PDB file of C-alpha atoms in Angstrom:
ATOM      1  CA  MET O   1      63.194  39.777 146.896  1.00  0.00           C
ATOM      2  CA  GLY O   2      59.630  40.479 145.849  1.00  0.00           C
ATOM      3  CA  ASN O   3      60.744  43.789 144.443  1.00  0.00           C
ATOM      4  CA  ASN O   4      63.001  42.010 141.846  1.00  0.00           C
ATOM      5  CA  TYR O   5      60.006  40.499 139.864  1.00  0.00           C
ATOM      6  CA  ILE O   6      58.641  42.401 136.875  1.00  0.00           C
ATOM      7  CA  PHE O   7      55.124  41.006 137.272  1.00  0.00           C
ATOM      8  CA  SER O   8      53.216  40.451 140.424  1.00  0.00           C
ATOM      9  CA  LEU O   9      49.799  39.099 141.332  1.00  0.00           C
ATOM     10  CA  THR O  10      48.587  42.674 141.393  1.00  0.00           C
ATOM     11  CA  PRO O  11      49.815  44.121 138.022  1.00  0.00           C
ATOM     12  CA  THR O  12      50.393  47.780 137.637  1.00  0.00           C
ATOM     13  CA  PHE O  13      49.070  49.973 134.821  1.00  0.00           C
ATOM     14  CA  THR O  14      52.303  49.617 132.840  1.00  0.00           C
ATOM     15  CA  GLN O  15      52.235  45.822 133.113  1.00  0.00           C
ATOM     16  CA  GLY O  16      48.617  45.689 131.884  1.00  0.00           C
ATOM     17  CA  LEU O  17      49.435  47.911 128.926  1.00  0.00           C
ATOM     18  CA  VAL O  18      52.338  45.682 127.875  1.00  0.00           C
ATOM     19  CA  LEU O  19      50.218  42.509 128.193  1.00  0.00           C
ATOM     20  CA  GLY O  20      47.441  44.066 126.100  1.00  0.00           C
ATOM     21  CA  GLN O  21      49.815  45.066 123.311  1.00  0.00           C
ATOM     22  CA  LEU O  22      51.427  41.608 123.252  1.00  0.00           C
ATOM     23  CA  SER O  23      48.046  39.836 123.080  1.00  0.00           C
ATOM     24  CA  ILE O  24      46.947  42.033 120.145  1.00  0.00           C
ATOM     25  CA  LEU O  25      50.182  41.297 118.267  1.00  0.00           C
ATOM     26  CA  VAL O  26      49.806  37.539 118.833  1.00  0.00           C
ATOM     27  CA  LEU O  27      46.159  37.601 117.691  1.00  0.00           C
ATOM     28  CA  LEU O  28      47.081  39.602 114.574  1.00  0.00           C
ATOM     29  CA  ALA O  29      49.873  37.142 113.731  1.00  0.00           C
ATOM     30  CA  LEU O  30      47.486  34.180 114.046  1.00  0.00           C
ATOM     31  CA  VAL O  31      44.877  35.852 111.821  1.00  0.00           C
ATOM     32  CA  LEU O  32      47.429  36.664 109.128  1.00  0.00           C
ATOM     33  CA  LYS O  33      48.935  33.184 109.218  1.00  0.00           C
ATOM     34  CA  TYR O  34      45.776  31.085 109.050  1.00  0.00           C
ATOM     35  CA  LEU O  35      43.410  33.350 107.076  1.00  0.00           C
ATOM     36  CA  PHE O  36      45.552  35.160 104.509  1.00  0.00           C
ATOM     37  CA  PHE O  37      48.842  33.307 104.205  1.00  0.00           C
ATOM     38  CA  ILE O  38      49.421  29.783 102.871  1.00  0.00           C
ATOM     39  CA  PRO O  39      52.086  27.253 103.823  1.00  0.00           C
ATOM     40  CA  PRO O  40      55.241  27.592 101.710  1.00  0.00           C
ATOM     41  CA  GLU O  41      55.153  23.934 100.618  1.00  0.00           C
ATOM     42  CA  SER O  42      51.663  24.143  99.028  1.00  0.00           C
ATOM     43  CA  GLU O  43      51.279  25.054  95.320  1.00  0.00           C
ATOM     44  CA  THR O  44      48.581  27.367  94.095  1.00  0.00           C
ATOM     45  CA  GLU O  45      47.917  29.716  91.210  1.00  0.00           C
ATOM     46  CA  THR O  46      48.478  33.373  91.874  1.00  0.00           C
ATOM     47  CA  ILE O  47      45.880  35.729  90.402  1.00  0.00           C
ATOM     48  CA  THR O  48      47.122  39.200  89.663  1.00  0.00           C
ATOM     49  CA  PHE O  49      44.865  42.207  89.374  1.00  0.00           C
ATOM     50  CA  HIS O  50      45.904  45.358  87.542  1.00  0.00           C
ATOM     51  CA  PRO O  51      43.131  47.951  87.611  1.00  0.00           C
ATOM     52  CA  LEU O  52      42.923  50.251  84.589  1.00  0.00           C
ATOM     53  CA  SER O  53      41.590  53.732  84.742  1.00  0.00           C
ATOM     54  CA  LYS O  54      39.013  54.648  82.080  1.00  0.00           C
ATOM     55  CA  SER O  55      41.146  57.666  81.287  1.00  0.00           C
ATOM     56  CA  ASN O  56      43.866  55.313  80.082  1.00  0.00           C
ATOM     57  CA  PRO O  57      43.711  55.137  76.236  1.00  0.00           C
ATOM     58  CA  SER O  58      44.595  51.442  76.281  1.00  0.00           C
ATOM     59  CA  TRP O  59      41.404  50.678  78.205  1.00  0.00           C
ATOM     60  CA  HIS O  60      39.186  51.222  75.142  1.00  0.00           C
ATOM     61  CA  GLN O  61      41.608  49.291  72.930  1.00  0.00           C
ATOM     62  CA  ASP O  62      41.612  46.296  75.270  1.00  0.00           C
ATOM     63  CA  VAL O  63      37.810  46.272  75.406  1.00  0.00           C
ATOM     64  CA  GLU O  64      37.519  46.372  71.607  1.00  0.00           C
ATOM     65  CA  GLU O  65      40.079  43.580  71.209  1.00  0.00           C
ATOM     66  CA  ASP O  66      38.186  41.440  73.715  1.00  0.00           C
ATOM     67  CA  ASP O  67      34.918  42.038  71.843  1.00  0.00           C
ATOM     68  CA  ILE O  68      36.469  41.137  68.484  1.00  0.00           C
ATOM     69  CA  ASN O  69      38.762  38.270  69.448  1.00  0.00           C
ATOM     70  CA  GLY O  70      36.623  36.822  72.206  1.00  0.00           C
ATOM     71  CA  ALA O  71      33.345  36.794  70.246  1.00  0.00           C
ATOM     72  CA  PRO O  72      32.430  33.563  68.445  1.00  0.00           C
ATOM     73  CA  GLU O  73      32.589  33.500  64.662  1.00  0.00           C
ATOM     74  CA  LYS O  74      28.919  32.555  64.392  1.00  0.00           C
ATOM     75  CA  GLU O  75      26.382  33.902  66.816  1.00  0.00           C
ATOM     76  CA  SER O  76      22.735  32.981  67.163  1.00  0.00           C
ATOM     77  CA  ALA O  77      20.222  35.477  65.792  1.00  0.00           C
ATOM     78  CA  HIS O  78      17.212  33.837  67.427  1.00  0.00           C
ATOM     79  CA  TRP O  79      16.292  37.048  69.236  1.00  0.00           C
ATOM     80  CA  PHE O  80      16.232  38.947  65.938  1.00  0.00           C
ATOM     81  CA  ASN O  81      14.117  36.253  64.254  1.00  0.00           C
ATOM     82  CA  ILE O  82      11.488  36.664  66.963  1.00  0.00           C
ATOM     83  CA  LEU O  83      11.512  40.430  66.411  1.00  0.00           C
ATOM     84  CA  ALA O  84      11.360  40.063  62.606  1.00  0.00           C
ATOM     85  CA  ARG O  85       8.416  37.681  62.846  1.00  0.00           C
ATOM     86  CA  GLN O  86       6.498  40.156  64.993  1.00  0.00           C
ATOM     87  CA  VAL O  87       7.212  42.950  62.486  1.00  0.00           C
ATOM     88  CA  VAL O  88       6.009  40.801  59.558  1.00  0.00           C
ATOM     89  CA  GLU O  89       2.857  39.897  61.477  1.00  0.00           C
ATOM     90  CA  VAL O  90       2.142  43.601  62.012  1.00  0.00           C
ATOM     91  CA  TYR O  91       2.448  44.273  58.265  1.00  0.00           C
ATOM     92  CA  ARG O  92       0.128  41.358  57.476  1.00  0.00           C
ATOM     93  CA  ALA O  93      -2.420  42.600  59.993  1.00  0.00           C
ATOM     94  CA  LYS O  94      -2.325  46.183  58.679  1.00  0.00           C
ATOM     95  CA  LEU O  95      -2.613  44.965  55.088  1.00  0.00           C
ATOM     96  CA  GLN O  96      -5.841  43.209  56.127  1.00  0.00           C
ATOM     97  CA  ASN O  97      -7.085  46.161  58.227  1.00  0.00           C
ATOM     98  CA  ASN O  98      -6.729  43.963  61.326  1.00  0.00           C
ATOM     99  CA  LEU O  99      -9.431  41.628  59.986  1.00  0.00           C
ATOM    100  CA  THR O 100      -9.156  37.848  59.947  1.00  0.00           C
ATOM    101  CA  GLY O 101     -10.416  35.087  57.713  1.00  0.00           C
ATOM    102  CA  TYR O 102     -11.994  35.749  54.336  1.00  0.00           C
ATOM    103  CA  GLU O 103     -12.723  39.417  55.104  1.00  0.00           C
ATOM    104  CA  GLY O 104      -9.074  40.159  55.835  1.00  0.00           C
ATOM    105  CA  ILE O 105      -7.854  38.341  52.711  1.00  0.00           C
ATOM    106  CA  GLU O 106     -10.393  40.223  50.582  1.00  0.00           C
ATOM    107  CA  VAL O 107      -9.205  43.578  51.937  1.00  0.00           C
ATOM    108  CA  ALA O 108      -5.592  42.634  51.183  1.00  0.00           C
ATOM    109  CA  ARG O 109      -6.565  41.463  47.681  1.00  0.00           C
ATOM    110  CA  ARG O 110      -8.220  44.794  46.854  1.00  0.00           C
ATOM    111  CA  LYS O 111      -5.252  46.778  48.167  1.00  0.00           C
ATOM    112  CA  ILE O 112      -2.785  44.737  46.114  1.00  0.00           C
ATOM    113  CA  GLU O 113      -4.974  45.073  43.017  1.00  0.00           C
ATOM    114  CA  ASP O 114      -5.172  48.859  43.390  1.00  0.00           C
ATOM    115  CA  HIS O 115      -1.425  49.097  43.905  1.00  0.00           C
ATOM    116  CA  ALA O 116      -0.682  46.873  40.899  1.00  0.00           C
ATOM    117  CA  ASN O 117      -2.818  49.023  38.613  1.00  0.00           C
ATOM    118  CA  GLU O 118      -1.160  52.178  39.902  1.00  0.00           C
ATOM    119  CA  LEU O 119       2.233  50.764  38.934  1.00  0.00           C
ATOM    120  CA  ARG O 120       1.354  49.527  35.464  1.00  0.00           C
ATOM    121  CA  PRO O 121       2.822  49.569  32.894  1.00  0.00           C
ATOM    122  CA  ARG O 122       6.057  49.890  34.914  1.00  0.00           C
ATOM    123  CA  GLY O 123       5.525  46.599  36.734  1.00  0.00           C
ATOM    124  CA  PHE O 124       7.043  43.278  35.809  1.00  0.00           C
ATOM    125  CA  LEU O 125       3.888  42.358  33.885  1.00  0.00           C
ATOM    126  CA  ALA O 126       4.625  45.154  31.409  1.00  0.00           C
ATOM    127  CA  ILE O 127       7.792  43.520  30.128  1.00  0.00           C
ATOM    128  CA  PHE O 128       6.658  43.831  26.510  1.00  0.00           C
ATOM    129  CA  VAL O 129       5.112  47.287  26.763  1.00  0.00           C
ATOM    130  CA  HIS O 130       7.644  49.665  25.233  1.00  0.00           C
ATOM    131  CA  ASN O 131       5.648  51.492  22.547  1.00  0.00           C
ATOM    132  CA  SER O 132       2.124  52.636  21.794  1.00  0.00           C
ATOM    133  CA  ARG O 133       1.351  49.563  19.690  1.00  0.00           C
ATOM    134  CA  LEU O 134       1.051  47.349  22.766  1.00  0.00           C
ATOM    135  CA  GLN O 135      -0.959  48.340  25.821  1.00  0.00           C
ATOM    136  CA  GLN O 136      -1.575  46.528  29.072  1.00  0.00           C
ATOM    137  CA  ASP O 137      -5.147  46.158  30.251  1.00  0.00           C
ATOM    138  CA  HIS O 138      -6.479  46.317  33.800  1.00  0.00           C
ATOM    139  CA  ILE O 139      -4.905  43.846  36.245  1.00  0.00           C
ATOM    140  CA  THR O 140      -7.318  41.682  38.226  1.00  0.00           C
ATOM    141  CA  ILE O 141      -6.049  39.997  41.384  1.00  0.00           C
ATOM    142  CA  HIS O 142      -8.024  36.807  41.967  1.00  0.00           C
ATOM    143  CA  SER O 143      -6.422  35.544  45.162  1.00  0.00           C
ATOM    144  CA  VAL O 144      -3.495  36.249  47.452  1.00  0.00           C
ATOM    145  CA  ASP O 145      -1.716  34.240  50.107  1.00  0.00           C
ATOM    146  CA  LEU O 146       0.182  36.425  52.563  1.00  0.00           C
ATOM    147  CA  GLY O 147       2.053  33.474  54.022  1.00  0.00           C
ATOM    148  CA  MET O 148       2.614  32.439  57.607  1.00  0.00           C
ATOM    149  CA  SER O 149       6.378  32.579  58.032  1.00  0.00           C
ATOM    150  CA  ALA O 150       9.070  35.268  58.148  1.00  0.00           C
ATOM    151  CA  PRO O 151      12.694  35.602  57.033  1.00  0.00           C
ATOM    152  CA  LYS O 152      15.132  33.847  59.354  1.00  0.00           C
ATOM    153  CA  LEU O 153      18.643  35.078  60.064  1.00  0.00           C
ATOM    154  CA  SER O 154      21.541  32.931  61.237  1.00  0.00           C
ATOM    155  CA  ASN O 155      25.336  32.876  61.507  1.00  0.00           C
ATOM    156  CA  ALA O 156      25.889  36.469  62.565  1.00  0.00           C
ATOM    157  CA  ARG O 157      29.531  37.412  62.075  1.00  0.00           C
ATOM    158  CA  VAL O 158      31.786  40.459  61.967  1.00  0.00           C
ATOM    159  CA  VAL O 159      33.648  41.069  58.722  1.00  0.00           C
ATOM    160  CA  ASN O 160      36.439  43.631  58.675  1.00  0.00           C
ATOM    161  CA  ASP O 161      36.904  44.565  55.042  1.00  0.00           C
ATOM    162  CA  SER O 162      38.152  48.065  55.739  1.00  0.00           C
ATOM    163  CA  ASP O 163      41.771  49.097  55.326  1.00  0.00           C
ATOM    164  CA  GLY O 164      41.730  51.743  58.037  1.00  0.00           C
ATOM    165  CA  ASP O 165      40.943  51.442  61.707  1.00  0.00           C
ATOM    166  CA  THR O 166      38.423  54.298  61.647  1.00  0.00           C
ATOM    167  CA  ALA O 167      36.101  52.768  59.038  1.00  0.00           C
ATOM    168  CA  PRO O 168      33.076  50.948  60.475  1.00  0.00           C
ATOM    169  CA  MET O 169      33.062  47.186  60.429  1.00  0.00           C
ATOM    170  CA  THR O 170      30.493  45.119  58.563  1.00  0.00           C
ATOM    171  CA  ILE O 171      28.146  42.603  60.150  1.00  0.00           C
ATOM    172  CA  GLU O 172      26.834  39.796  57.959  1.00  0.00           C
ATOM    173  CA  PHE O 173      23.924  37.415  58.406  1.00  0.00           C
ATOM    174  CA  ASP O 174      22.674  34.450  56.403  1.00  0.00           C
ATOM    175  CA  MET O 175      18.991  34.866  55.582  1.00  0.00           C
ATOM    176  CA  SER O 176      16.562  32.186  54.457  1.00  0.00           C
ATOM    177  CA  TYR O 177      12.891  32.694  53.652  1.00  0.00           C
ATOM    178  CA  THR O 178      10.536  29.848  52.752  1.00  0.00           C
ATOM    179  CA  ASP O 179       6.808  30.520  52.764  1.00  0.00           C
ATOM    180  CA  THR O 180       3.497  29.962  50.984  1.00  0.00           C
ATOM    181  CA  ILE O 181       3.208  33.566  49.779  1.00  0.00           C
ATOM    182  CA  SER O 182       1.582  33.710  46.331  1.00  0.00           C
ATOM    183  CA  VAL O 183      -0.612  35.824  44.060  1.00  0.00           C
ATOM    184  CA  SER O 184      -2.966  34.827  41.228  1.00  0.00           C
ATOM    185  CA  LEU O 185      -3.881  37.437  38.632  1.00  0.00           C
ATOM    186  CA  SER O 186      -5.077  37.949  35.119  1.00  0.00           C
ATOM    187  CA  THR O 187      -4.681  40.722  32.588  1.00  0.00           C
ATOM    188  CA  SER O 188      -4.510  41.155  28.849  1.00  0.00           C
ATOM    189  CA  TYR O 189      -2.397  42.928  26.286  1.00  0.00           C
ATOM    190  CA  LEU O 190      -4.056  45.120  23.681  1.00  0.00           C
ATOM    191  CA  PHE O 191      -2.498  45.213  20.217  1.00  0.00           C
ATOM    192  CA  ASN O 192      -3.030  48.637  18.649  1.00  0.00           C
ATOM    193  CA  TYR O 193      -1.721  47.694  15.217  1.00  0.00           C
ATOM    194  CA  PRO O 194      -2.857  48.013  12.472  1.00  0.00           C
ATOM    195  CA  MET O 195      -5.713  49.760  14.324  1.00  0.00           C
ATOM    196  CA  SER O 196      -6.582  50.613  17.913  1.00  0.00           C
ATOM    197  CA  SER O 197      -7.595  47.565  20.009  1.00  0.00           C
ATOM    198  CA  PHE O 198      -6.998  45.268  17.045  1.00  0.00           C
ATOM    199  CA  ALA O 199      -6.492  42.181  19.213  1.00  0.00           C
ATOM    200  CA  ARG O 200      -6.393  41.173  22.863  1.00  0.00           C
ATOM    201  CA  LEU O 201      -4.119  38.518  24.391  1.00  0.00           C
ATOM    202  CA  PRO O 202      -5.389  37.215  27.764  1.00  0.00           C
ATOM    203  CA  VAL O 203      -2.738  36.240  30.306  1.00  0.00           C
ATOM    204  CA  SER O 204      -3.323  34.427  33.607  1.00  0.00           C
ATOM    205  CA  LEU O 205      -0.524  33.999  36.127  1.00  0.00           C
ATOM    206  CA  THR O 206       0.047  32.420  39.506  1.00  0.00           C
ATOM    207  CA  ILE O 207       3.342  33.364  41.131  1.00  0.00           C
ATOM    208  CA  SER O 208       4.473  31.749  44.373  1.00  0.00           C
ATOM    209  CA  LEU O 209       7.683  31.928  46.345  1.00  0.00           C
ATOM    210  CA  SER O 210       9.585  28.689  46.892  1.00  0.00           C
ATOM    211  CA  LEU O 211      12.846  29.915  48.406  1.00  0.00           C
ATOM    212  CA  PHE O 212      14.748  33.126  48.940  1.00  0.00           C
ATOM    213  CA  GLU O 213      18.257  32.955  50.379  1.00  0.00           C
ATOM    214  CA  SER O 214      20.770  35.744  50.660  1.00  0.00           C
ATOM    215  CA  LYS O 215      23.383  37.353  52.817  1.00  0.00           C
ATOM    216  CA  VAL O 216      22.313  40.444  54.724  1.00  0.00           C
ATOM    217  CA  THR O 217      24.965  43.097  55.240  1.00  0.00           C
ATOM    218  CA  LEU O 218      24.656  45.603  58.056  1.00  0.00           C
ATOM    219  CA  VAL O 219      27.011  48.601  58.051  1.00  0.00           C
ATOM    220  CA  PRO O 220      27.077  50.743  61.217  1.00  0.00           C
ATOM    221  CA  PRO O 221      26.924  54.525  60.848  1.00  0.00           C
ATOM    222  CA  SER O 222      30.151  56.421  60.257  1.00  0.00           C
ATOM    223  CA  PRO O 223      31.026  59.241  62.684  1.00  0.00           C
ATOM    224  CA  ALA O 224      32.525  61.235  59.793  1.00  0.00           C
ATOM    225  CA  SER O 225      29.217  61.384  57.904  1.00  0.00           C
ATOM    226  CA  ALA O 226      27.115  64.548  58.022  1.00  0.00           C
ATOM    227  CA  ALA O 227      23.990  62.406  58.418  1.00  0.00           C
ATOM    228  CA  PRO O 228      25.020  59.074  59.981  1.00  0.00           C
ATOM    229  CA  VAL O 229      22.900  56.218  58.644  1.00  0.00           C
ATOM    230  CA  LEU O 230      22.544  52.538  59.439  1.00  0.00           C
ATOM    231  CA  THR O 231      22.739  50.646  56.133  1.00  0.00           C
ATOM    232  CA  ILE O 232      21.135  47.260  55.469  1.00  0.00           C
ATOM    233  CA  SER O 233      21.742  45.772  52.037  1.00  0.00           C
ATOM    234  CA  LEU O 234      21.337  42.580  50.034  1.00  0.00           C
ATOM    235  CA  PRO O 235      24.088  41.464  47.645  1.00  0.00           C
ATOM    236  CA  GLN O 236      23.129  40.694  44.065  1.00  0.00           C
ATOM    237  CA  ASP O 237      24.179  37.037  44.237  1.00  0.00           C
ATOM    238  CA  PHE O 238      21.069  35.933  46.147  1.00  0.00           C
ATOM    239  CA  THR O 239      19.093  32.752  45.502  1.00  0.00           C
ATOM    240  CA  LEU O 240      15.521  33.241  44.283  1.00  0.00           C
ATOM    241  CA  ASN O 241      13.245  30.344  43.375  1.00  0.00           C
ATOM    242  CA  LEU O 242       9.829  31.302  42.037  1.00  0.00           C
ATOM    243  CA  LYS O 243       7.145  28.908  40.890  1.00  0.00           C
ATOM    244  CA  THR O 244       5.098  30.307  38.018  1.00  0.00           C
ATOM    245  CA  THR O 245       2.084  28.815  36.272  1.00  0.00           C
ATOM    246  CA  SER O 246       0.698  30.656  33.268  1.00  0.00           C
ATOM    247  CA  LEU O 247      -1.985  30.504  30.599  1.00  0.00           C
ATOM    248  CA  MET O 248      -1.786  32.647  27.465  1.00  0.00           C
ATOM    249  CA  GLY O 249      -4.465  32.871  24.793  1.00  0.00           C
ATOM    250  CA  SER O 250      -8.211  32.489  24.470  1.00  0.00           C
ATOM    251  CA  ARG O 251      -9.218  29.390  22.504  1.00  0.00           C
ATOM    252  CA  ALA O 252      -5.766  27.976  21.799  1.00  0.00           C
ATOM    253  CA  MET O 253      -3.935  28.352  25.110  1.00  0.00           C
ATOM    254  CA  LEU O 254      -0.236  28.173  25.839  1.00  0.00           C
ATOM    255  CA  ARG O 255       0.434  26.702  29.265  1.00  0.00           C
ATOM    256  CA  ASP O 256       3.497  27.448  31.419  1.00  0.00           C
ATOM    257  CA  VAL O 257       5.593  29.249  28.827  1.00  0.00           C
ATOM    258  CA  PRO O 258       9.260  28.981  29.985  1.00  0.00           C
ATOM    259  CA  LYS O 259      10.213  32.327  28.470  1.00  0.00           C
ATOM    260  CA  LEU O 260       7.501  34.092  30.465  1.00  0.00           C
ATOM    261  CA  HIS O 261       8.762  32.489  33.676  1.00  0.00           C
ATOM    262  CA  GLU O 262      12.309  33.667  32.912  1.00  0.00           C
ATOM    263  CA  LEU O 263      11.161  37.219  32.210  1.00  0.00           C
ATOM    264  CA  ILE O 264       9.113  37.429  35.415  1.00  0.00           C
ATOM    265  CA  GLU O 265      11.980  36.118  37.540  1.00  0.00           C
ATOM    266  CA  TYR O 266      14.359  38.523  35.810  1.00  0.00           C
ATOM    267  CA  GLN O 267      12.135  41.484  36.655  1.00  0.00           C
ATOM    268  CA  VAL O 268      11.810  40.412  40.306  1.00  0.00           C
ATOM    269  CA  ARG O 269      15.584  40.047  40.569  1.00  0.00           C
ATOM    270  CA  LYS O 270      16.040  43.458  38.996  1.00  0.00           C
ATOM    271  CA  VAL O 271      13.700  45.108  41.505  1.00  0.00           C
ATOM    272  CA  LEU O 272      15.461  43.443  44.446  1.00  0.00           C
ATOM    273  CA  ALA O 273      18.865  44.465  43.095  1.00  0.00           C
ATOM    274  CA  LEU O 274      17.812  48.094  42.614  1.00  0.00           C
ATOM    275  CA  ARG O 275      15.923  48.424  45.895  1.00  0.00           C
ATOM    276  CA  GLY O 276      17.920  46.009  48.027  1.00  0.00           C
ATOM    277  CA  THR O 277      19.576  48.737  50.097  1.00  0.00           C
ATOM    278  CA  TRP O 278      17.885  50.507  52.989  1.00  0.00           C
ATOM    279  CA  LYS O 279      19.377  53.416  54.921  1.00  0.00           C
ATOM    280  CA  PHE O 280      18.047  54.534  58.298  1.00  0.00           C
ATOM    281  CA  VAL O 281      18.980  57.986  59.577  1.00  0.00           C
ATOM    282  CA  LEU O 282      19.865  58.039  63.261  1.00  0.00           C
ATOM    283  CA  PRO O 283      17.372  60.126  65.254  1.00  0.00           C
ATOM    284  CA  GLY O 284      18.699  63.594  65.977  1.00  0.00           C
ATOM    285  CA  MET O 285      21.833  63.067  63.860  1.00  0.00           C
ATOM    286  CA  GLY O 286      20.732  64.584  60.576  1.00  0.00           C
ATOM    287  CA  SER O 287      17.871  65.097  58.191  1.00  0.00           C
ATOM    288  CA  LEU O 288      16.495  62.754  55.566  1.00  0.00           C
ATOM    289  CA  ALA O 289      17.372  65.265  52.841  1.00  0.00           C
ATOM    290  CA  THR O 290      21.041  65.277  53.884  1.00  0.00           C
ATOM    291  CA  ALA O 291      21.131  61.487  53.908  1.00  0.00           C
ATOM    292  CA  GLN O 292      19.491  61.396  50.475  1.00  0.00           C
ATOM    293  CA  HIS O 293      22.118  63.820  49.177  1.00  0.00           C
ATOM    294  CA  ASP O 294      24.899  61.563  50.488  1.00  0.00           C
ATOM    295  CA  VAL O 295      23.278  58.541  48.842  1.00  0.00           C
ATOM    296  CA  GLU O 296      23.098  60.358  45.504  1.00  0.00           C
ATOM    297  CA  LYS O 297      26.778  61.294  45.782  1.00  0.00           C
ATOM    298  CA  GLU O 298      27.699  57.660  46.489  1.00  0.00           C
ATOM    299  CA  GLN O 299      25.656  56.468  43.510  1.00  0.00           C
ATOM    300  CA  ALA O 300      27.275  59.062  41.238  1.00  0.00           C
ATOM    301  CA  ALA O 301      30.743  58.015  42.414  1.00  0.00           C
ATOM    302  CA  SER O 302      29.974  54.327  41.838  1.00  0.00           C
ATOM    303  CA  ASN O 303      28.623  55.090  38.351  1.00  0.00           C
ATOM    304  CA  GLU O 304      31.813  56.971  37.481  1.00  0.00           C
ATOM    305  CA  GLN O 305      33.935  54.050  38.667  1.00  0.00           C
ATOM    306  CA  GLY O 306      31.765  51.625  36.707  1.00  0.00           C
TER     307      GLY O 306
END
């Protein structure tokens, strides 16, 4: 009867092979059940994963939509404010020849005085000089305050004003600048009528900045441009508060003439409006002459529309 049993105390090779296969199947079933599967009565959220190949055109579209829709409307520009402050500090240091104290301020004063006299009579102090009967004298800078602060940006946001999908989007910031920057100067106007140097009108001014607020618009370069440029511009509806103290005359002096304050602020606004756009050519993407040619074409087109 012992020959009727499949297994015996001394298993054969075939019996050992069958037992080994069965034990592996049982172990695999236990691993799948308790490590990967869940009981049917439990509730859980199923996470699906659909990998996208980068060759799929929808991959770029999904990434752009996530960047636009998922980004907050207002983003902190603290990192840029730190960078801007360092840049302003470098300009202050170079204007003072890396000197500090009175020596540095004196170097900056002389540089500003030389530059102001190079610009006259085209500067804002030459608001009355339009014929040979009135001539502006030498400008003397008595003191300057280069300030201690820097412009601060906030509320970075993406503005899509373009009609087409290929046009670059616009990034806007809110900028605020409050500082102690000021300049004190004196000059005089020579009246050449009815004879040369007939009379001289002394003028002393102190101009200080109270507040400057504006939006800053950043336009990324366009791939269709021959010389792609990064454009930073200021709109013309900025807020500018200047504090001006003035003395006009020799013996009988006129103090703080309102009309003079209005004319000075008008000239400063005019300069900012005319020079409030900066274009930076991308390295290796074109020459400065090509970018200048494109700017002239844009200005001519805007003048024709105006």
